[in-house]
């Protein structure tokens, strides 16, 4: 498929698939990636999707902002 149709599926969505991410609250980002939060499906930006999928595979108690012990 040529580049002509890139993002065309997003144009059908509200505001072209862009908006404020409910997780990181950045605006004007594509909020089209679905993640499972408890029992609900939430649409987030790709960064939060990556964070969510990474948190699933790693240890559940892993905190990114945890202070180093040494
Ligand atoms: Zn986000």
PDB file of N, CA and C and ligand atoms in Angstrom:
ATOM      1  N   UNK A   1       0.844  -1.197   0.000  1.00  0.00           N
ATOM      2  CA  UNK A   1       0.000   0.000   0.000  1.00  0.00           C
ATOM      3  C   UNK A   1       0.883   1.252   0.000  1.00  0.00           C
ATOM      4  N   UNK A   2       0.507   2.204  -0.819  1.00  0.00           N
ATOM      5  CA  UNK A   2       1.297   3.427  -0.903  1.00  0.00           C
ATOM      6  C   UNK A   2       1.092   4.324   0.309  1.00  0.00           C
ATOM      7  N   UNK A   3       1.915   5.327   0.405  1.00  0.00           N
ATOM      8  CA  UNK A   3       1.866   6.223   1.561  1.00  0.00           C
ATOM      9  C   UNK A   3       0.608   7.102   1.571  1.00  0.00           C
ATOM     10  N   UNK A   4      -0.091   7.117   0.441  1.00  0.00           N
ATOM     11  CA  UNK A   4      -1.281   7.948   0.309  1.00  0.00           C
ATOM     12  C   UNK A   4      -2.306   7.663   1.391  1.00  0.00           C
ATOM     13  N   UNK A   5      -2.376   6.400   1.806  1.00  0.00           N
ATOM     14  CA  UNK A   5      -3.446   5.992   2.719  1.00  0.00           C
ATOM     15  C   UNK A   5      -2.982   5.888   4.164  1.00  0.00           C
ATOM     16  N   UNK A   6      -1.810   6.374   4.437  1.00  0.00           N
ATOM     17  CA  UNK A   6      -1.320   6.275   5.810  1.00  0.00           C
ATOM     18  C   UNK A   6      -2.204   7.061   6.759  1.00  0.00           C
ATOM     19  N   UNK A   7      -2.598   6.399   7.843  1.00  0.00           N
ATOM     20  CA  UNK A   7      -3.383   7.086   8.867  1.00  0.00           C
ATOM     21  C   UNK A   7      -4.820   7.310   8.485  1.00  0.00           C
ATOM     22  N   UNK A   8      -5.251   6.750   7.358  1.00  0.00           N
ATOM     23  CA  UNK A   8      -6.611   7.007   6.911  1.00  0.00           C
ATOM     24  C   UNK A   8      -7.640   6.414   7.864  1.00  0.00           C
ATOM     25  N   UNK A   9      -7.316   5.246   8.432  1.00  0.00           N
ATOM     26  CA  UNK A   9      -8.222   4.634   9.392  1.00  0.00           C
ATOM     27  C   UNK A   9      -8.419   5.489  10.626  1.00  0.00           C
ATOM     28  N   UNK A  10      -7.421   6.282  10.948  1.00  0.00           N
ATOM     29  CA  UNK A  10      -7.520   7.145  12.121  1.00  0.00           C
ATOM     30  C   UNK A  10      -8.406   8.350  11.862  1.00  0.00           C
ATOM     31  N   UNK A  11      -8.514   8.746  10.603  1.00  0.00           N
ATOM     32  CA  UNK A  11      -9.311   9.927  10.279  1.00  0.00           C
ATOM     33  C   UNK A  11     -10.785   9.715  10.588  1.00  0.00           C
ATOM     34  N   UNK A  12     -11.204   8.437  10.570  1.00  0.00           N
ATOM     35  CA  UNK A  12     -12.599   8.133  10.856  1.00  0.00           C
ATOM     36  C   UNK A  12     -12.918   8.305  12.336  1.00  0.00           C
ATOM     37  N   UNK A  13     -11.910   8.160  13.161  1.00  0.00           N
ATOM     38  CA  UNK A  13     -12.142   8.246  14.591  1.00  0.00           C
ATOM     39  C   UNK A  13     -12.277   9.695  15.037  1.00  0.00           C
ATOM     40  N   UNK A  14     -12.766   9.858  16.261  1.00  0.00           N
ATOM     41  CA  UNK A  14     -12.936  11.199  16.798  1.00  0.00           C
ATOM     42  C   UNK A  14     -11.594  11.902  16.890  1.00  0.00           C
ATOM     43  N   UNK A  15     -11.517  13.100  16.346  1.00  0.00           N
ATOM     44  CA  UNK A  15     -10.311  13.929  16.363  1.00  0.00           C
ATOM     45  C   UNK A  15      -9.121  13.200  15.751  1.00  0.00           C
ATOM     46  N   UNK A  16      -9.387  12.372  14.757  1.00  0.00           N
ATOM     47  CA  UNK A  16      -8.315  11.689  14.042  1.00  0.00           C
ATOM     48  C   UNK A  16      -7.504  10.757  14.908  1.00  0.00           C
ATOM     49  N   UNK A  17      -8.138  10.223  15.946  1.00  0.00           N
ATOM     50  CA  UNK A  17      -7.445   9.295  16.827  1.00  0.00           C
ATOM     51  C   UNK A  17      -6.539   9.993  17.838  1.00  0.00           C
ATOM     52  N   UNK A  18      -6.535  11.321  17.783  1.00  0.00           N
ATOM     53  CA  UNK A  18      -5.665  12.052  18.713  1.00  0.00           C
ATOM     54  C   UNK A  18      -6.479  12.639  19.856  1.00  0.00           C
ATOM     55  N   UNK A  19      -5.776  12.877  20.942  1.00  0.00           N
ATOM     56  CA  UNK A  19      -6.434  13.452  22.093  1.00  0.00           C
ATOM     57  C   UNK A  19      -5.510  13.396  23.283  1.00  0.00           C
ATOM     58  N   UNK A  20      -6.116  13.450  24.464  1.00  0.00           N
ATOM     59  CA  UNK A  20      -5.308  13.403  25.680  1.00  0.00           C
ATOM     60  C   UNK A  20      -5.272  11.986  26.205  1.00  0.00           C
ATOM     61  N   UNK A  21      -4.072  11.496  26.482  1.00  0.00           N
ATOM     62  CA  UNK A  21      -3.930  10.165  27.033  1.00  0.00           C
ATOM     63  C   UNK A  21      -4.407  10.172  28.487  1.00  0.00           C
ATOM     64  N   UNK A  22      -5.276   9.225  28.846  1.00  0.00           N
ATOM     65  CA  UNK A  22      -5.808   9.214  30.211  1.00  0.00           C
ATOM     66  C   UNK A  22      -4.764   8.832  31.251  1.00  0.00           C
ATOM     67  N   UNK A  23      -3.637   8.286  30.818  1.00  0.00           N
ATOM     68  CA  UNK A  23      -2.617   7.823  31.769  1.00  0.00           C
ATOM     69  C   UNK A  23      -1.562   8.900  32.011  1.00  0.00           C
ATOM     70  N   UNK A  24      -0.955   9.401  30.925  1.00  0.00           N
ATOM     71  CA  UNK A  24       0.129  10.365  31.085  1.00  0.00           C
ATOM     72  C   UNK A  24      -0.339  11.800  30.847  1.00  0.00           C
ATOM     73  N   UNK A  25      -1.571  11.973  30.372  1.00  0.00           N
ATOM     74  CA  UNK A  25      -2.197  13.286  30.185  1.00  0.00           C
ATOM     75  C   UNK A  25      -1.434  14.178  29.210  1.00  0.00           C
ATOM     76  N   UNK A  26      -0.707  13.546  28.293  1.00  0.00           N
ATOM     77  CA  UNK A  26      -0.130  14.328  27.204  1.00  0.00           C
ATOM     78  C   UNK A  26      -1.244  14.581  26.197  1.00  0.00           C
ATOM     79  N   UNK A  27      -1.201  15.735  25.576  1.00  0.00           N
ATOM     80  CA  UNK A  27      -2.228  16.069  24.606  1.00  0.00           C
ATOM     81  C   UNK A  27      -1.670  15.959  23.194  1.00  0.00           C
ATOM     82  N   UNK A  28      -2.574  15.893  22.218  1.00  0.00           N
ATOM     83  CA  UNK A  28      -2.223  15.827  20.801  1.00  0.00           C
ATOM     84  C   UNK A  28      -1.362  14.623  20.478  1.00  0.00           C
ATOM     85  N   UNK A  29      -1.547  13.542  21.221  1.00  0.00           N
ATOM     86  CA  UNK A  29      -0.881  12.292  20.896  1.00  0.00           C
ATOM     87  C   UNK A  29      -1.935  11.316  20.399  1.00  0.00           C
ATOM     88  N   UNK A  30      -1.517  10.329  19.645  1.00  0.00           N
ATOM     89  CA  UNK A  30      -2.454   9.315  19.182  1.00  0.00           C
ATOM     90  C   UNK A  30      -2.849   8.426  20.360  1.00  0.00           C
ATOM     91  N   UNK A  31      -4.142   8.415  20.620  1.00  0.00           N
ATOM     92  CA  UNK A  31      -4.658   7.624  21.732  1.00  0.00           C
ATOM     93  C   UNK A  31      -5.490   6.502  21.126  1.00  0.00           C
ATOM     94  N   UNK A  32      -4.801   5.517  20.562  1.00  0.00           N
ATOM     95  CA  UNK A  32      -5.500   4.470  19.823  1.00  0.00           C
ATOM     96  C   UNK A  32      -5.094   3.072  20.268  1.00  0.00           C
ATOM     97  N   UNK A  33      -4.246   2.998  21.281  1.00  0.00           N
ATOM     98  CA  UNK A  33      -3.739   1.696  21.691  1.00  0.00           C
ATOM     99  C   UNK A  33      -4.509   1.207  22.906  1.00  0.00           C
ATOM    100  N   UNK A  34      -5.087   0.004  22.773  1.00  0.00           N
ATOM    101  CA  UNK A  34      -5.944  -0.502  23.844  1.00  0.00           C
ATOM    102  C   UNK A  34      -5.135  -1.332  24.826  1.00  0.00           C
ATOM    103  N   UNK A  35      -5.325  -1.048  26.098  1.00  0.00           N
ATOM    104  CA  UNK A  35      -4.721  -1.870  27.145  1.00  0.00           C
ATOM    105  C   UNK A  35      -5.804  -2.314  28.115  1.00  0.00           C
ATOM    106  N   UNK A  36      -5.536  -3.407  28.803  1.00  0.00           N
ATOM    107  CA  UNK A  36      -6.471  -3.899  29.807  1.00  0.00           C
ATOM    108  C   UNK A  36      -6.117  -3.321  31.168  1.00  0.00           C
ATOM    109  N   UNK A  37      -7.037  -2.604  31.756  1.00  0.00           N
ATOM    110  CA  UNK A  37      -6.866  -2.102  33.112  1.00  0.00           C
ATOM    111  C   UNK A  37      -7.971  -2.713  33.955  1.00  0.00           C
ATOM    112  N   UNK A  38      -7.562  -3.659  34.812  1.00  0.00           N
ATOM    113  CA  UNK A  38      -8.535  -4.432  35.578  1.00  0.00           C
ATOM    114  C   UNK A  38      -9.530  -5.095  34.623  1.00  0.00           C
ATOM    115  N   UNK A  39     -10.782  -4.696  34.648  1.00  0.00           N
ATOM    116  CA  UNK A  39     -11.775  -5.358  33.797  1.00  0.00           C
ATOM    117  C   UNK A  39     -12.120  -4.533  32.568  1.00  0.00           C
ATOM    118  N   UNK A  40     -11.540  -3.329  32.462  1.00  0.00           N
ATOM    119  CA  UNK A  40     -11.930  -2.437  31.385  1.00  0.00           C
ATOM    120  C   UNK A  40     -10.829  -2.322  30.336  1.00  0.00           C
ATOM    121  N   UNK A  41     -11.227  -1.966  29.139  1.00  0.00           N
ATOM    122  CA  UNK A  41     -10.271  -1.684  28.078  1.00  0.00           C
ATOM    123  C   UNK A  41     -10.153  -0.176  27.920  1.00  0.00           C
ATOM    124  N   UNK A  42      -8.925   0.322  28.049  1.00  0.00           N
ATOM    125  CA  UNK A  42      -8.691   1.757  27.993  1.00  0.00           C
ATOM    126  C   UNK A  42      -7.789   2.058  26.813  1.00  0.00           C
ATOM    127  N   UNK A  43      -8.079   3.132  26.110  1.00  0.00           N
ATOM    128  CA  UNK A  43      -7.229   3.549  25.003  1.00  0.00           C
ATOM    129  C   UNK A  43      -6.199   4.546  25.508  1.00  0.00           C
ATOM    130  N   UNK A  44      -4.923   4.228  25.253  1.00  0.00           N
ATOM    131  CA  UNK A  44      -3.841   5.090  25.719  1.00  0.00           C
ATOM    132  C   UNK A  44      -2.895   5.379  24.568  1.00  0.00           C
ATOM    133  N   UNK A  45      -1.909   6.232  24.817  1.00  0.00           N
ATOM    134  CA  UNK A  45      -0.908   6.513  23.806  1.00  0.00           C
ATOM    135  C   UNK A  45       0.081   5.356  23.730  1.00  0.00           C
ATOM    136  N   UNK A  46       0.947   5.376  22.713  1.00  0.00           N
ATOM    137  CA  UNK A  46       1.812   4.218  22.499  1.00  0.00           C
ATOM    138  C   UNK A  46       2.857   4.073  23.598  1.00  0.00           C
ATOM    139  N   UNK A  47       3.219   5.179  24.221  1.00  0.00           N
ATOM    140  CA  UNK A  47       4.206   5.103  25.297  1.00  0.00           C
ATOM    141  C   UNK A  47       3.619   4.387  26.500  1.00  0.00           C
ATOM    142  N   UNK A  48       2.380   4.731  26.829  1.00  0.00           N
ATOM    143  CA  UNK A  48       1.737   4.086  27.968  1.00  0.00           C
ATOM    144  C   UNK A  48       1.399   2.635  27.632  1.00  0.00           C
ATOM    145  N   UNK A  49       1.126   2.349  26.362  1.00  0.00           N
ATOM    146  CA  UNK A  49       0.890   0.968  25.962  1.00  0.00           C
ATOM    147  C   UNK A  49       2.148   0.148  26.163  1.00  0.00           C
ATOM    148  N   UNK A  50       3.297   0.725  25.778  1.00  0.00           N
ATOM    149  CA  UNK A  50       4.567   0.024  25.949  1.00  0.00           C
ATOM    150  C   UNK A  50       4.879  -0.173  27.425  1.00  0.00           C
ATOM    151  N   UNK A  51       4.586   0.845  28.229  1.00  0.00           N
ATOM    152  CA  UNK A  51       4.811   0.750  29.669  1.00  0.00           C
ATOM    153  C   UNK A  51       3.933  -0.334  30.279  1.00  0.00           C
ATOM    154  N   UNK A  52       2.694  -0.396  29.816  1.00  0.00           N
ATOM    155  CA  UNK A  52       1.757  -1.367  30.358  1.00  0.00           C
ATOM    156  C   UNK A  52       2.144  -2.784  29.978  1.00  0.00           C
ATOM    157  N   UNK A  53       2.563  -2.980  28.731  1.00  0.00           N
ATOM    158  CA  UNK A  53       2.934  -4.313  28.295  1.00  0.00           C
ATOM    159  C   UNK A  53       4.242  -4.755  28.929  1.00  0.00           C
ATOM    160  N   UNK A  54       5.121  -3.800  29.197  1.00  0.00           N
ATOM    161  CA  UNK A  54       6.384  -4.127  29.843  1.00  0.00           C
ATOM    162  C   UNK A  54       6.150  -4.492  31.308  1.00  0.00           C
ATOM    163  N   UNK A  55       5.254  -3.787  31.947  1.00  0.00           N
ATOM    164  CA  UNK A  55       4.952  -4.061  33.354  1.00  0.00           C
ATOM    165  C   UNK A  55       4.347  -5.443  33.516  1.00  0.00           C
ATOM    166  N   UNK A  56       3.670  -5.898  32.458  1.00  0.00           N
ATOM    167  CA  UNK A  56       3.025  -7.205  32.519  1.00  0.00           C
ATOM    168  C   UNK A  56       4.068  -8.319  32.511  1.00  0.00           C
ATOM    169  N   UNK A  57       5.135  -8.128  31.724  1.00  0.00           N
ATOM    170  CA  UNK A  57       6.134  -9.181  31.573  1.00  0.00           C
ATOM    171  C   UNK A  57       7.164  -9.158  32.697  1.00  0.00           C
ATOM    172  N   UNK A  58       7.419  -7.962  33.234  1.00  0.00           N
ATOM    173  CA  UNK A  58       8.399  -7.868  34.306  1.00  0.00           C
ATOM    174  C   UNK A  58       7.767  -8.180  35.654  1.00  0.00           C
ATOM    175  N   UNK A  59       8.587  -8.056  36.686  1.00  0.00           N
ATOM    176  CA  UNK A  59       8.072  -8.292  38.031  1.00  0.00           C
ATOM    177  C   UNK A  59       6.968  -7.290  38.350  1.00  0.00           C
ATOM    178  N   UNK A  60       5.863  -7.734  38.926  1.00  0.00           N
ATOM    179  CA  UNK A  60       4.733  -6.839  39.193  1.00  0.00           C
ATOM    180  C   UNK A  60       5.085  -5.716  40.157  1.00  0.00           C
ATOM    181  N   UNK A  61       6.030  -5.939  41.039  1.00  0.00           N
ATOM    182  CA  UNK A  61       6.359  -4.948  42.055  1.00  0.00           C
ATOM    183  C   UNK A  61       7.417  -3.950  41.580  1.00  0.00           C
ATOM    184  N   UNK A  62       7.843  -4.069  40.304  1.00  0.00           N
ATOM    185  CA  UNK A  62       8.901  -3.205  39.798  1.00  0.00           C
ATOM    186  C   UNK A  62       8.425  -1.751  39.730  1.00  0.00           C
ATOM    187  N   UNK A  63       9.134  -0.887  40.412  1.00  0.00           N
ATOM    188  CA  UNK A  63       8.829   0.533  40.372  1.00  0.00           C
ATOM    189  C   UNK A  63       9.930   1.259  39.607  1.00  0.00           C
ATOM    190  N   UNK A  64       9.583   1.978  38.541  1.00  0.00           N
ATOM    191  CA  UNK A  64      10.613   2.663  37.751  1.00  0.00           C
ATOM    192  C   UNK A  64      11.305   3.778  38.530  1.00  0.00           C
ATOM    193  N   UNK A  65      10.610   4.372  39.496  1.00  0.00           N
ATOM    194  CA  UNK A  65      11.169   5.501  40.238  1.00  0.00           C
ATOM    195  C   UNK A  65      11.800   5.066  41.550  1.00  0.00           C
ATOM    196  N   UNK A  66      12.007   3.760  41.696  1.00  0.00           N
ATOM    197  CA  UNK A  66      12.563   3.262  42.958  1.00  0.00           C
ATOM    198  C   UNK A  66      13.999   3.751  43.153  1.00  0.00           C
ATOM    199  N   UNK A  67      14.288   4.181  44.348  1.00  0.00           N
ATOM    200  CA  UNK A  67      15.631   4.666  44.652  1.00  0.00           C
ATOM    201  C   UNK A  67      16.612   3.508  44.738  1.00  0.00           C
ATOM    202  N   UNK A  68      17.824   3.706  44.217  1.00  0.00           N
ATOM    203  CA  UNK A  68      18.829   2.637  44.308  1.00  0.00           C
ATOM    204  C   UNK A  68      19.275   2.434  45.750  1.00  0.00           C
ATOM    205  N   UNK A  69      19.524   1.174  46.086  1.00  0.00           N
ATOM    206  CA  UNK A  69      19.886   0.845  47.467  1.00  0.00           C
ATOM    207  C   UNK A  69      21.307   1.276  47.812  1.00  0.00           C
ATOM    208  N   UNK A  70      22.172   1.346  46.806  1.00  0.00           N
ATOM    209  CA  UNK A  70      23.553   1.741  47.059  1.00  0.00           C
ATOM    210  C   UNK A  70      23.751   3.200  46.725  1.00  0.00           C
TER     211      UNK A  70
HETATM  212 ZN1  LIG B   1       0.044   8.059  27.707  1.00  0.00          ZN
END
